[in-house]
CSV table of C-alpha atoms and ligand atoms in Angstrom, one decimal:
chain,number,residue,atom,x,y,z
A,255,MET,CA,-12.8,-11.2,-19.6
A,256,ILE,CA,-10.4,-14.0,-19.6
A,257,SER,CA,-11.7,-17.5,-19.7
A,258,TRP,CA,-10.0,-19.0,-16.7
A,259,ALA,CA,-8.3,-22.3,-17.4
A,260,SER,CA,-8.6,-24.9,-14.7
A,261,LEU,CA,-5.7,-26.6,-13.1
A,262,ALA,CA,-5.9,-29.5,-10.8
A,263,VAL,CA,-3.1,-30.0,-8.3
A,264,THR,CA,-3.4,-32.5,-5.5
A,265,GLY,CA,-7.1,-32.7,-6.3
A,266,ILE,CA,-7.7,-28.9,-5.8
A,267,GLU,CA,-9.4,-27.1,-8.7
A,268,ILE,CA,-8.6,-23.5,-8.8
A,269,GLY,CA,-9.2,-20.8,-11.4
A,270,PHE,CA,-5.8,-20.2,-13.0
A,271,PRO,CA,-4.7,-18.4,-16.1
A,272,ARG,CA,-1.0,-19.5,-16.1
A,273,ASP,CA,-1.1,-22.4,-18.6
A,274,LEU,CA,-3.0,-20.1,-20.9
A,275,VAL,CA,-0.3,-17.4,-20.5
A,276,LYS,CA,2.5,-19.9,-21.1
A,277,GLU,CA,0.9,-21.1,-24.3
A,278,ILE,CA,0.7,-17.5,-25.5
A,279,ASP,CA,4.1,-16.4,-24.4
A,280,SER,CA,6.1,-18.6,-26.7
A,281,GLN,CA,4.8,-16.7,-29.7
A,282,PHE,CA,4.2,-13.4,-28.1
A,283,SER,CA,4.8,-10.2,-30.2
A,284,PRO,CA,3.4,-6.9,-29.0
A,285,SER,CA,3.1,-5.4,-32.5
A,286,ARG,CA,1.4,-8.5,-33.9
A,287,LEU,CA,-1.1,-8.4,-31.0
A,288,ALA,CA,-1.7,-4.7,-31.4
A,289,GLU,CA,-2.3,-5.2,-35.1
A,290,GLN,CA,-4.7,-8.1,-34.5
A,291,ILE,CA,-6.7,-6.0,-32.0
A,292,ARG,CA,-6.8,-3.1,-34.4
A,293,SER,CA,-8.4,-5.4,-37.0
A,294,GLY,CA,-11.0,-6.5,-34.6
A,295,ASP,CA,-9.7,-9.9,-33.6
A,296,ALA,CA,-11.6,-11.0,-30.4
A,297,GLU,CA,-9.2,-13.7,-29.5
A,298,ALA,CA,-6.4,-11.3,-29.6
A,299,GLU,CA,-8.2,-9.2,-26.9
A,300,GLU,CA,-8.3,-12.3,-24.7
A,301,GLU,CA,-4.6,-12.8,-25.3
A,302,LEU,CA,-4.0,-9.2,-24.3
A,303,VAL,CA,-5.7,-9.8,-20.9
A,304,GLY,CA,-3.9,-13.1,-20.5
A,305,HIS,CA,-0.5,-11.6,-21.1
A,306,PHE,CA,-0.8,-8.3,-19.3
A,307,GLY,CA,-3.5,-9.0,-16.7
A,308,ARG,CA,-1.1,-9.7,-13.8
A,309,GLY,CA,1.0,-6.6,-14.4
A,310,ILE,CA,-2.1,-4.4,-14.7
A,311,GLY,CA,-3.3,-5.8,-11.3
A,312,VAL,CA,0.0,-4.9,-9.7
A,313,ILE,CA,-0.1,-1.3,-11.1
A,314,LEU,CA,-3.8,-0.8,-10.1
A,315,ARG,CA,-3.2,-2.0,-6.6
A,316,ALA,CA,-0.1,0.1,-6.2
A,317,VAL,CA,-1.8,3.2,-7.4
A,318,THR,CA,-5.1,2.8,-5.5
A,319,ARG,CA,-3.7,0.9,-2.5
A,320,ASP,CA,-7.2,-0.7,-2.4
A,321,ARG,CA,-7.7,-4.2,-3.7
A,322,GLU,CA,-11.4,-3.8,-4.1
A,323,LEU,CA,-11.1,-0.7,-6.2
A,324,ALA,CA,-8.3,-2.2,-8.2
A,325,GLU,CA,-10.5,-5.2,-9.0
A,326,ASP,CA,-13.2,-2.7,-10.2
A,327,LEU,CA,-10.8,-0.9,-12.4
A,328,TYR,CA,-9.3,-4.0,-14.0
A,329,GLN,CA,-11.8,-4.6,-16.7
A,330,GLU,CA,-12.3,-1.0,-17.3
A,331,THR,CA,-8.6,-0.7,-18.0
A,332,PHE,CA,-8.8,-3.4,-20.7
A,333,ARG,CA,-12.0,-2.0,-22.1
A,334,LEU,CA,-10.4,1.4,-22.5
A,335,ALA,CA,-7.2,0.0,-23.9
A,336,VAL,CA,-8.9,-2.2,-26.5
A,337,GLU,CA,-11.1,0.7,-27.6
A,338,LYS,CA,-8.0,2.8,-28.2
A,339,LEU,CA,-6.1,0.0,-29.9
A,340,ARG,CA,-9.1,-0.6,-32.3
A,341,GLN,CA,-8.9,3.1,-33.2
A,342,GLY,CA,-5.2,2.6,-34.0
A,343,ALA,CA,-4.2,5.1,-31.2
A,344,LEU,CA,-1.0,3.3,-30.4
A,345,ASN,CA,1.8,4.8,-32.5
A,346,ASP,CA,4.6,2.4,-31.6
A,347,PRO,CA,3.0,-1.1,-31.3
A,348,GLU,CA,6.2,-2.4,-29.7
A,349,LYS,CA,5.4,-0.2,-26.7
A,350,LEU,CA,2.1,-2.0,-26.0
A,351,GLY,CA,3.2,-2.8,-22.4
A,352,SER,CA,4.0,0.9,-21.6
A,353,PHE,CA,0.7,1.9,-23.2
A,354,LEU,CA,-1.3,-0.5,-21.0
A,355,ALA,CA,0.7,0.5,-17.9
A,356,GLY,CA,-0.1,4.1,-18.6
A,357,THR,CA,-3.7,3.4,-19.3
A,358,ALA,CA,-4.0,1.6,-15.9
A,359,ARG,CA,-2.2,4.3,-14.0
A,360,ASN,CA,-4.2,7.2,-15.6
A,361,LEU,CA,-7.5,5.4,-15.1
A,362,ALA,CA,-6.7,4.8,-11.4
A,363,SER,CA,-5.6,8.4,-10.9
A,364,ASP,CA,-8.6,9.8,-12.8
A,365,HIS,CA,-10.9,7.6,-10.8
A,366,ARG,CA,-9.5,9.0,-7.6
A,367,ARG,CA,-9.9,12.6,-8.8
A,368,ARG,CA,-13.5,12.0,-9.9
A,369,THR,CA,-14.4,10.3,-6.6
A,370,PHE,CA,-12.8,13.1,-4.8
A,371,ARG,CA,-14.9,15.7,-6.7
A,372,ARG,CA,-18.1,13.7,-6.4
A,373,ARG,CA,-17.6,13.4,-2.6
A,374,THR,CA,-16.8,17.1,-2.2
A,375,ASP,CA,-19.3,18.5,-4.7
A,376,THR,CA,-22.5,16.6,-4.1
A,377,ALA,CA,-22.3,14.9,-0.7
A,378,GLY,CA,-23.8,16.3,2.4
A,379,ASP,CA,-22.5,15.9,5.9
A,380,THR,CA,-24.3,12.7,6.3
A,381,LEU,CA,-22.7,10.9,3.4
A,382,THR,CA,-20.4,8.0,4.3
A,383,SER,CA,-18.9,7.3,1.0
A,384,LEU,CA,-16.2,5.1,2.3
A,385,PRO,CA,-17.6,1.7,3.2
A,386,ASP,CA,-16.9,0.9,6.9
A,387,THR,CA,-17.6,-2.7,6.6
A,388,ALA,CA,-15.6,-5.3,8.5
A,389,PRO,CA,-13.7,-7.8,6.4
A,390,ASP,CA,-15.7,-10.9,5.4
A,391,GLN,CA,-15.0,-14.0,7.4
A,392,LEU,CA,-13.0,-15.8,4.7
A,393,GLY,CA,-10.8,-12.7,4.1
A,394,GLU,CA,-10.4,-12.4,7.8
A,395,LEU,CA,-9.2,-16.0,8.2
A,396,LEU,CA,-6.7,-15.6,5.4
A,397,ARG,CA,-5.4,-12.4,6.9
A,398,LYS,CA,-4.9,-14.2,10.2
A,399,GLU,CA,-3.0,-17.1,8.6
A,400,LYS,CA,-0.8,-14.6,6.8
A,401,ALA,CA,-0.2,-12.6,9.9
A,402,ALA,CA,1.0,-15.7,11.7
A,403,LEU,CA,3.3,-16.6,8.8
A,404,ALA,CA,4.8,-13.1,8.8
A,405,ARG,CA,5.3,-13.2,12.5
A,406,ARG,CA,7.3,-16.5,12.1
A,407,VAL,CA,9.3,-15.1,9.2
A,408,ILE,CA,10.3,-12.0,11.2
A,409,GLY,CA,10.8,-13.9,14.4
A,410,GLU,CA,13.3,-16.1,12.7
A,411,LEU,CA,15.5,-13.2,11.7
A,412,GLU,CA,18.5,-13.5,14.0
A,413,ASN,CA,19.6,-9.9,13.7
A,414,PRO,CA,17.3,-7.5,15.7
A,415,ARG,CA,18.3,-4.7,13.3
A,416,ASP,CA,16.9,-6.7,10.4
A,417,ARG,CA,13.6,-7.2,12.3
A,418,GLU,CA,13.4,-3.5,13.1
A,419,MET,CA,14.3,-2.6,9.5
A,420,ILE,CA,11.4,-4.6,8.0
A,421,LEU,CA,8.9,-3.3,10.5
A,422,ARG,CA,9.8,0.3,10.0
A,423,PHE,CA,9.8,-0.1,6.2
A,424,TYR,CA,6.5,-2.0,6.0
A,425,VAL,CA,4.5,-0.6,8.9
A,426,HIS,CA,5.7,3.0,9.2
A,427,GLU,CA,6.7,3.3,5.6
A,428,GLU,CA,9.9,5.1,6.5
A,429,PRO,CA,12.1,5.7,3.5
A,430,LYS,CA,14.8,3.2,2.8
A,431,PRO,CA,17.7,5.8,3.1
A,432,ALA,CA,16.5,7.0,6.5
A,433,ILE,CA,16.3,3.4,7.8
A,434,CYS,CA,19.7,2.4,6.4
A,435,GLU,CA,21.4,5.4,7.9
A,436,ASP,CA,19.8,5.0,11.2
A,437,LEU,CA,20.5,1.3,11.6
A,438,ASP,CA,23.8,1.6,9.9
A,439,LEU,CA,22.9,-0.8,7.1
A,440,THR,CA,24.0,-0.7,3.5
A,441,PRO,CA,21.3,-0.4,0.9
A,442,ARG,CA,22.5,-3.7,-0.4
A,443,HIS,CA,22.0,-5.3,3.0
A,444,PHE,CA,18.6,-3.7,3.2
A,445,ASP,CA,17.5,-5.2,-0.2
A,446,ARG,CA,19.0,-8.6,0.7
A,447,VAL,CA,17.1,-8.8,4.0
A,448,LEU,CA,13.8,-8.0,2.3
A,449,PHE,CA,14.5,-10.4,-0.5
A,450,ARG,CA,15.3,-13.2,1.9
A,451,ALA,CA,12.2,-12.4,4.0
A,452,ARG,CA,10.1,-12.6,0.9
A,453,GLN,CA,11.6,-16.0,-0.1
A,454,ARG,CA,11.0,-17.4,3.4
A,455,TYR,CA,7.5,-16.1,3.6
A,456,ARG,CA,6.8,-17.6,0.2
A,457,LYS,CA,8.3,-20.9,1.2
A,458,LYS,CA,6.2,-21.1,4.4
A,459,PHE,CA,3.1,-20.1,2.5
A,460,VAL,CA,3.7,-22.9,0.0
A,461,GLU,CA,4.4,-25.4,2.7
A,462,ARG,CA,1.2,-24.4,4.5
A,463,VAL,CA,-0.9,-24.8,1.4
A,464,ALA,CA,0.7,-28.1,0.7
A,465,ARG,CA,0.1,-29.3,4.3
A,466,GLU,CA,-3.5,-28.2,4.5
A,467,GLY,CA,-4.3,-28.4,0.9
A,468,LYS,CA,-8.0,-28.2,0.1
A,469,ASP,CA,-8.9,-27.3,3.6
A,470,PHE,CA,-6.8,-24.2,3.5
A,471,THR,CA,-8.0,-23.0,0.1
A,472,SER,CA,-11.6,-23.8,0.8
A,473,ARG,CA,-11.4,-21.9,4.1
A,474,THR,CA,-9.6,-18.9,2.6
A,475,GLY,CA,-11.4,-18.9,-0.7
A,476,GLU,CA,-10.3,-16.9,-3.7
A,477,SER,CA,-10.6,-13.4,-2.3
A,478,PRO,CA,-9.8,-10.6,-4.8
A,479,GLY,CA,-6.2,-10.2,-5.6
A,480,GLU,CA,-5.2,-13.4,-3.9
A,481,HIS,CA,-5.2,-15.6,-6.9
A,482,HIS,CA,-1.5,-15.2,-7.5
A,483,VAL,CA,-0.6,-16.5,-4.1
A,484,PHE,CA,-2.6,-19.6,-4.6
A,485,HIS,CA,-1.6,-20.4,-8.1
A,486,GLU,CA,2.0,-19.7,-7.2
A,487,ALA,CA,1.8,-21.9,-4.2
A,488,LEU,CA,-0.1,-24.6,-5.9
A,489,ALA,CA,2.1,-24.6,-9.0
A,490,GLU,CA,5.2,-24.8,-6.9
A,491,HIS,CA,3.8,-27.5,-4.8
A,492,GLY,CA,2.9,-29.3,-8.0
A,493,LYS,CA,6.5,-29.0,-9.2
A,494,GLN,CA,7.8,-30.5,-6.0
A,495,ARG,CA,5.7,-33.6,-6.5
A,496,PRO,CA,6.8,-36.1,-9.0
B,101,MET,CA,15.7,-2.1,-17.9
B,102,LYS,CA,18.1,-4.7,-16.6
B,103,HIS,CA,17.5,-7.0,-13.6
B,104,GLU,CA,20.8,-6.0,-12.2
B,105,TYR,CA,19.6,-2.4,-12.0
B,106,ILE,CA,16.2,-3.4,-10.6
B,107,GLU,CA,17.9,-5.4,-7.9
B,108,GLU,CA,20.7,-2.9,-7.1
B,109,HIS,CA,18.2,-0.1,-6.7
B,110,GLY,CA,15.6,-2.0,-4.8
B,111,LEU,CA,12.9,-1.0,-7.3
B,112,VAL,CA,10.4,-3.7,-6.3
B,113,GLU,CA,10.0,-2.5,-2.7
B,114,ARG,CA,10.3,1.2,-3.6
B,115,TYR,CA,7.7,0.8,-6.3
B,116,LEU,CA,5.2,-0.6,-3.9
B,117,GLN,CA,6.0,2.0,-1.3
B,118,GLY,CA,5.3,4.6,-4.0
B,119,THR,CA,8.7,6.3,-3.6
B,120,LEU,CA,10.0,5.9,-7.2
B,121,ASP,CA,10.0,9.1,-9.2
B,122,ARG,CA,8.6,9.1,-12.7
B,123,ALA,CA,12.0,8.7,-14.4
B,124,GLU,CA,12.4,5.3,-12.7
B,125,ARG,CA,8.8,4.3,-12.3
B,126,GLU,CA,7.7,4.4,-16.0
B,127,PRO,CA,10.5,2.3,-17.4
B,128,PHE,CA,10.1,-0.1,-14.5
B,129,GLU,CA,6.3,-0.5,-15.2
B,130,ALA,CA,7.0,-1.0,-18.8
B,131,HIS,CA,9.4,-3.7,-17.9
B,132,PHE,CA,7.6,-5.7,-15.2
B,133,ILE,CA,4.3,-5.7,-17.0
B,134,ASP,CA,5.9,-8.1,-19.3
B,135,CYS,CA,8.3,-9.9,-17.0
B,136,PRO,CA,7.1,-12.9,-15.0
B,137,SER,CA,10.0,-12.9,-12.6
B,138,CYS,CA,9.6,-9.2,-11.6
B,139,LEU,CA,5.8,-9.7,-11.3
B,140,GLU,CA,6.5,-12.6,-9.0
B,141,GLU,CA,8.7,-10.5,-6.8
B,142,LEU,CA,6.2,-7.7,-6.7
B,143,GLU,CA,3.3,-9.9,-5.8
B,144,TRP,CA,5.1,-11.7,-3.0
B,145,ALA,CA,6.4,-8.4,-1.7
B,146,GLU,CA,2.9,-7.0,-1.7
B,147,ASP,CA,1.7,-10.0,0.1
B,148,LEU,CA,4.4,-10.0,2.7
B,149,ARG,CA,3.8,-6.3,3.4
B,150,GLY,CA,0.1,-7.0,3.9
B,151,ALA,CA,0.9,-9.9,6.2
B,152,VAL,CA,3.4,-7.9,8.3
B,153,ARG,CA,0.8,-5.1,8.7
B,154,ALA,CA,-1.9,-7.6,9.5
B,155,ALA,CA,0.5,-9.1,12.1
B,156,VAL,CA,1.0,-5.7,13.7
B,157,ALA,CA,-2.7,-4.9,13.6
B,158,GLU,CA,-3.4,-8.3,15.2
B,159,GLY,CA,-0.9,-7.6,17.9
B,160,VAL,CA,1.2,-10.7,17.1
B,161,LEU,CA,4.0,-8.4,16.0
B,162,GLU,CA,5.0,-5.3,17.9
B,163,SER,CA,5.4,-2.2,15.9
B,164,PRO,CA,8.6,-0.3,16.6
B,165,PRO,CA,8.2,3.4,17.4
B,166,SER,CA,9.3,5.4,14.4
B,167,GLY,CA,12.1,7.8,15.0
B,168,PRO,CA,11.8,11.5,14.3
B,169,VAL,CA,15.5,12.2,15.4
B,170,ARG,CA,16.6,9.8,12.6
B,171,TRP,CA,14.3,11.5,10.2
B,172,ILE,CA,15.8,14.9,10.9
B,173,ARG,CA,19.3,13.5,10.7
B,174,TRP,CA,18.4,12.0,7.4
B,175,LEU,CA,17.0,15.2,6.1
B,176,GLY,CA,20.4,16.9,6.5
B,177,SER,CA,21.9,14.5,4.1
B,178,LEU,CA,19.5,15.3,1.2
B,179,GLU,CA,20.0,17.5,-1.8
B,180,PRO,CA,18.6,21.1,-1.1
B,181,ALA,CA,15.4,20.9,-3.1
B,182,PRO,CA,13.8,17.7,-1.6
B,183,ARG,CA,15.3,18.8,1.8
B,184,ARG,CA,13.4,22.1,1.6
B,185,ALA,CA,10.1,20.4,0.9
B,186,LEU,CA,10.6,17.8,3.6
B,187,ILE,CA,11.8,20.3,6.2
B,188,ALA,CA,8.8,22.5,5.4
B,189,ALA,CA,6.5,19.5,5.9
B,190,THR,CA,8.2,18.5,9.1
B,191,LEU,CA,8.1,22.0,10.5
B,192,ALA,CA,4.5,22.3,9.6
B,193,ALA,CA,3.9,19.0,11.3
B,194,ALA,CA,5.7,20.0,14.4
B,195,LEU,CA,4.9,23.6,14.8
B,196,LEU,CA,2.1,24.9,12.8
B,197,LEU,CA,-0.8,23.1,14.4
B,198,PRO,CA,-3.8,25.3,14.7
B,199,PHE,CA,-6.2,22.4,15.1
B,200,PHE,CA,-6.2,22.2,18.8
B,201,ALA,CA,-7.9,25.5,19.1
B,202,GLY,CA,-10.9,23.1,18.9
B,203,ARG,CA,-12.9,21.9,21.8
B,204,TYR,CA,-10.2,20.7,24.0
B,205,GLN,CA,-7.6,22.6,26.0
B,206,ARG,CA,-4.3,23.6,24.5
B,207,PRO,CA,-1.1,22.3,26.0
B,208,ALA,CA,-0.5,23.9,29.4
B,209,ALA,CA,0.4,27.5,29.2
B,210,GLY,CA,4.0,28.3,29.6
B,211,GLU,CA,5.1,24.9,28.4
B,212,GLY,CA,8.4,25.2,26.7
B,213,PRO,CA,9.4,23.9,23.3
B,214,GLN,CA,9.3,20.1,22.9
B,215,LEU,CA,12.1,18.3,21.2
B,216,ASN,CA,11.8,15.2,19.1
B,217,THR,CA,8.0,15.2,19.1
B,218,PRO,CA,7.1,11.8,17.7
B,219,LEU,CA,5.6,12.1,14.2
B,220,ILE,CA,3.2,9.3,13.6
B,221,TYR,CA,2.2,8.7,10.0
B,222,LEU,CA,-1.2,7.3,9.5
B,223,SER,CA,-2.3,5.7,6.2
B,224,ALA,CA,-5.9,6.0,5.1
B,225,VAL,CA,-8.1,2.9,5.5
B,226,ARG,CA,-10.9,1.8,3.2
B,227,GLY,CA,-13.4,-1.0,3.6
B,228,ASP,CA,-11.7,-4.3,4.3
B,229,GLU,CA,-8.4,-2.6,5.1
B,230,LEU,CA,-9.9,-1.1,8.2
B,231,SER,CA,-8.9,-3.6,10.9
B,232,ALA,CA,-5.7,-4.5,9.1
B,233,SER,CA,-4.6,-0.9,9.5
B,234,LEU,CA,-5.3,-0.4,13.1
B,235,GLN,CA,-2.0,1.2,13.8
B,236,ARG,CA,-0.7,1.3,17.3
B,237,ILE,CA,0.2,4.6,18.9
B,238,TYR,CA,2.1,4.6,22.1
B,239,LEU,CA,0.9,7.1,24.6
B,240,PRO,CA,3.5,9.3,26.3
B,241,GLN,CA,4.5,8.3,29.8
B,242,ASP,CA,3.6,10.7,32.6
B,243,ARG,CA,0.6,11.9,30.6
B,244,GLY,CA,-1.5,11.8,33.8
B,245,GLN,CA,0.3,14.9,35.1
B,246,GLY,CA,-0.2,16.7,31.8
B,247,ARG,CA,3.5,16.5,31.1
B,248,GLY,CA,5.3,14.3,28.7
B,249,GLN,CA,5.4,14.6,25.0
B,250,SER,CA,2.8,15.6,22.5
B,251,LEU,CA,2.1,13.3,19.6
B,252,VAL,CA,1.9,14.5,16.1
B,253,LEU,CA,-0.4,12.6,13.8
B,254,VAL,CA,0.4,13.0,10.1
B,255,LEU,CA,-2.5,12.3,7.8
B,256,GLU,CA,-1.3,11.9,4.3
B,257,VAL,CA,-4.3,12.9,2.3
B,258,GLY,CA,-3.1,15.3,-0.3
B,259,SER,CA,-0.4,14.6,-2.8
B,260,ASP,CA,-1.7,11.1,-3.5
B,261,ARG,CA,-5.5,11.4,-3.0
B,262,ALA,CA,-6.3,14.7,-4.6
B,263,PRO,CA,-3.3,16.1,-6.4
B,264,GLU,CA,-5.0,18.8,-8.3
B,265,GLU,CA,-7.1,20.1,-5.4
B,266,ASP,CA,-4.6,22.6,-4.2
B,267,GLY,CA,-6.2,25.1,-1.9
B,268,ALA,CA,-9.0,22.8,-1.1
B,269,GLU,CA,-10.4,23.1,2.4
B,270,PHE,CA,-10.5,20.2,4.8
B,271,GLY,CA,-12.0,19.2,8.1
B,272,VAL,CA,-11.0,16.5,10.6
B,273,ARG,CA,-13.1,14.6,13.1
B,274,LEU,CA,-11.9,12.4,15.8
B,275,ARG,CA,-14.3,9.7,17.0
B,276,SER,CA,-14.1,6.9,19.5
B,277,SER,CA,-14.4,3.4,18.3
B,278,GLY,CA,-18.1,3.6,19.2
B,279,GLY,CA,-18.5,6.5,16.8
B,280,GLU,CA,-18.9,9.2,19.5
B,281,LEU,CA,-17.6,12.5,18.2
B,282,LEU,CA,-14.7,13.6,20.4
B,283,TRP,CA,-13.3,16.6,18.6
B,284,GLU,CA,-13.6,18.3,15.2
B,285,SER,CA,-12.1,21.2,13.4
B,286,THR,CA,-12.7,22.7,9.9
B,287,GLY,CA,-11.0,25.2,7.7
B,288,LEU,CA,-7.8,23.2,7.4
B,289,PHE,CA,-5.4,23.2,4.5
B,290,LEU,CA,-2.8,20.6,3.4
B,291,ASN,CA,0.8,21.3,4.2
B,292,ALA,CA,3.6,21.3,1.7
B,293,ALA,CA,3.8,17.5,1.8
B,294,GLY,CA,0.1,17.1,1.1
B,295,ALA,CA,-0.6,16.1,4.7
B,296,LEU,CA,-2.8,17.3,7.5
B,297,THR,CA,-1.1,17.3,10.9
B,298,LEU,CA,-2.7,17.0,14.3
B,299,THR,CA,-0.9,17.6,17.6
B,300,LEU,CA,-2.3,15.7,20.5
B,301,PRO,CA,-1.3,17.2,23.8
B,302,PRO,CA,-0.1,14.7,26.4
B,303,GLY,CA,-3.1,13.4,28.3
B,304,PHE,CA,-5.5,14.0,25.4
B,305,LEU,CA,-5.9,10.3,24.4
B,306,GLU,CA,-6.9,7.5,26.7
B,307,GLU,CA,-6.1,3.9,25.8
B,308,GLY,CA,-8.5,2.7,23.2
B,309,ASP,CA,-9.4,2.6,19.5
B,310,TYR,CA,-10.0,5.7,17.6
B,311,ARG,CA,-11.0,6.8,14.2
B,312,LEU,CA,-10.1,10.0,12.4
B,313,GLU,CA,-12.1,11.2,9.5
B,314,VAL,CA,-10.9,13.7,7.0
B,315,LEU,CA,-13.7,15.7,5.4
B,316,GLY,CA,-13.6,17.8,2.2
B,317,LEU,CA,-15.5,21.0,1.7
B,318,GLY,CA,-17.6,20.9,-1.5
B,319,SER,CA,-18.8,23.7,-3.7
B,320,ASP,CA,-22.2,23.4,-1.9
B,321,ASN,CA,-20.3,24.3,1.3
B,322,LYS,CA,-21.0,21.0,2.9
B,323,HIS,CA,-18.4,18.6,4.3
B,324,ALA,CA,-18.1,15.0,3.0
B,325,LYS,CA,-15.9,12.3,4.3
B,326,LEU,CA,-12.8,11.7,2.1
B,327,ALA,CA,-10.8,9.3,4.1
B,328,SER,CA,-10.6,7.5,7.4
B,329,TYR,CA,-7.7,6.6,9.6
B,330,ALA,CA,-7.9,4.1,12.4
B,331,PHE,CA,-5.5,3.6,15.3
B,332,ARG,CA,-5.2,2.1,18.7
B,333,ALA,CA,-3.8,4.1,21.6
B,334,VAL,CA,-1.8,1.9,24.0
B,335,SER,CA,0.4,2.5,27.0
B,336,PRO,CA,4.1,1.8,26.3
C,538,ZN,ZN1,12.1,-8.3,-14.8
């Protein structure tokens, strides 16, 4: 597992791998890294996690649509990948990224299949294999904060069609072409509206963190998968300050 | 893969929606896994999507009704192969609905065909997603008189959750928020789109929170819960 470097911005300490990543990136070469891992270099394994961890997180969350499960599969992905790399299973070391992406995706799909079988094969009628727990209090707070920000971002869109577009895309998951045709929007406009909404949301989030600082982060904690939001927000806030 | 292409084709959002085909998805993954700016876009898009859904679940944002008419119009514009699959799924959703042979009455006898039956897509919830995903369903007007529209709930379990389990048998249970079993049916199969569909006759649902459970039939012939769906029925 990565050793999280620590960064202090406006007095807030938060686990944060970015500086580590930056340091690595300047000299990053996939084939060099693959070769080092093959020869058993433990530091190279850490570098692998530092460089690709964020992307693996995105893939696992996208495939599982479940943050908790994605967290569970994160280490397993790297364990598997390192094992294969040590065996020299990667034919084209330049394709290290694709190899890791494929490992994550396969692992997540396999996991789902296995879970499916286990549930159908061994479980009786009484089994409740999916946890029905309510979100914890910190997670709940963060969710509310974010919901309020999203409402503001969407409320500020002047064009009602744009508001409808975002809601139909995110909430009902209607396909983009269907929404575009129905609301008479070009695909370009569609992308632009989403892009701008994202920027606005991000800006508001950063402002919120800056305004409430430690209070906000200590209330919301570091729930799984949320690291990026905080370190983005904090890093950006750090940049804005001389 | 070039950023121009990624931007022009809206890959970030489509990736997260799971609608990229393999030919686009694989090169995009290979690119973004090593691209800080794409990762940033993906992460903020994920976050915004979650926030919007949370806002709808909290009731601070109103969810628009989705439009089946538009869907059908859009289907007409597709290439034959995907259109066939989608039409099959849509027809299955709208017409082939044996489930309400269950404990409750069928729609009134002699009732004619219904047009534009709203299709409501429910996404499975798990653990902490539960309350975030309390999707709103608008009850038909006039439901008191047993008229009005039926609602079709589409539970997308198949293609994503258990791709290789073709022919697997499923069951569905509808519970009140308090856990009381309101209705159940077994011996169901996924439709062409990997979904189970459920037609709710007008007047079937009262206002309130509900939970649907999809069960899978194991080799031991017992049912186990595979997925849960939560929704809130409200008057328009
Ligand atoms: Zn990129």
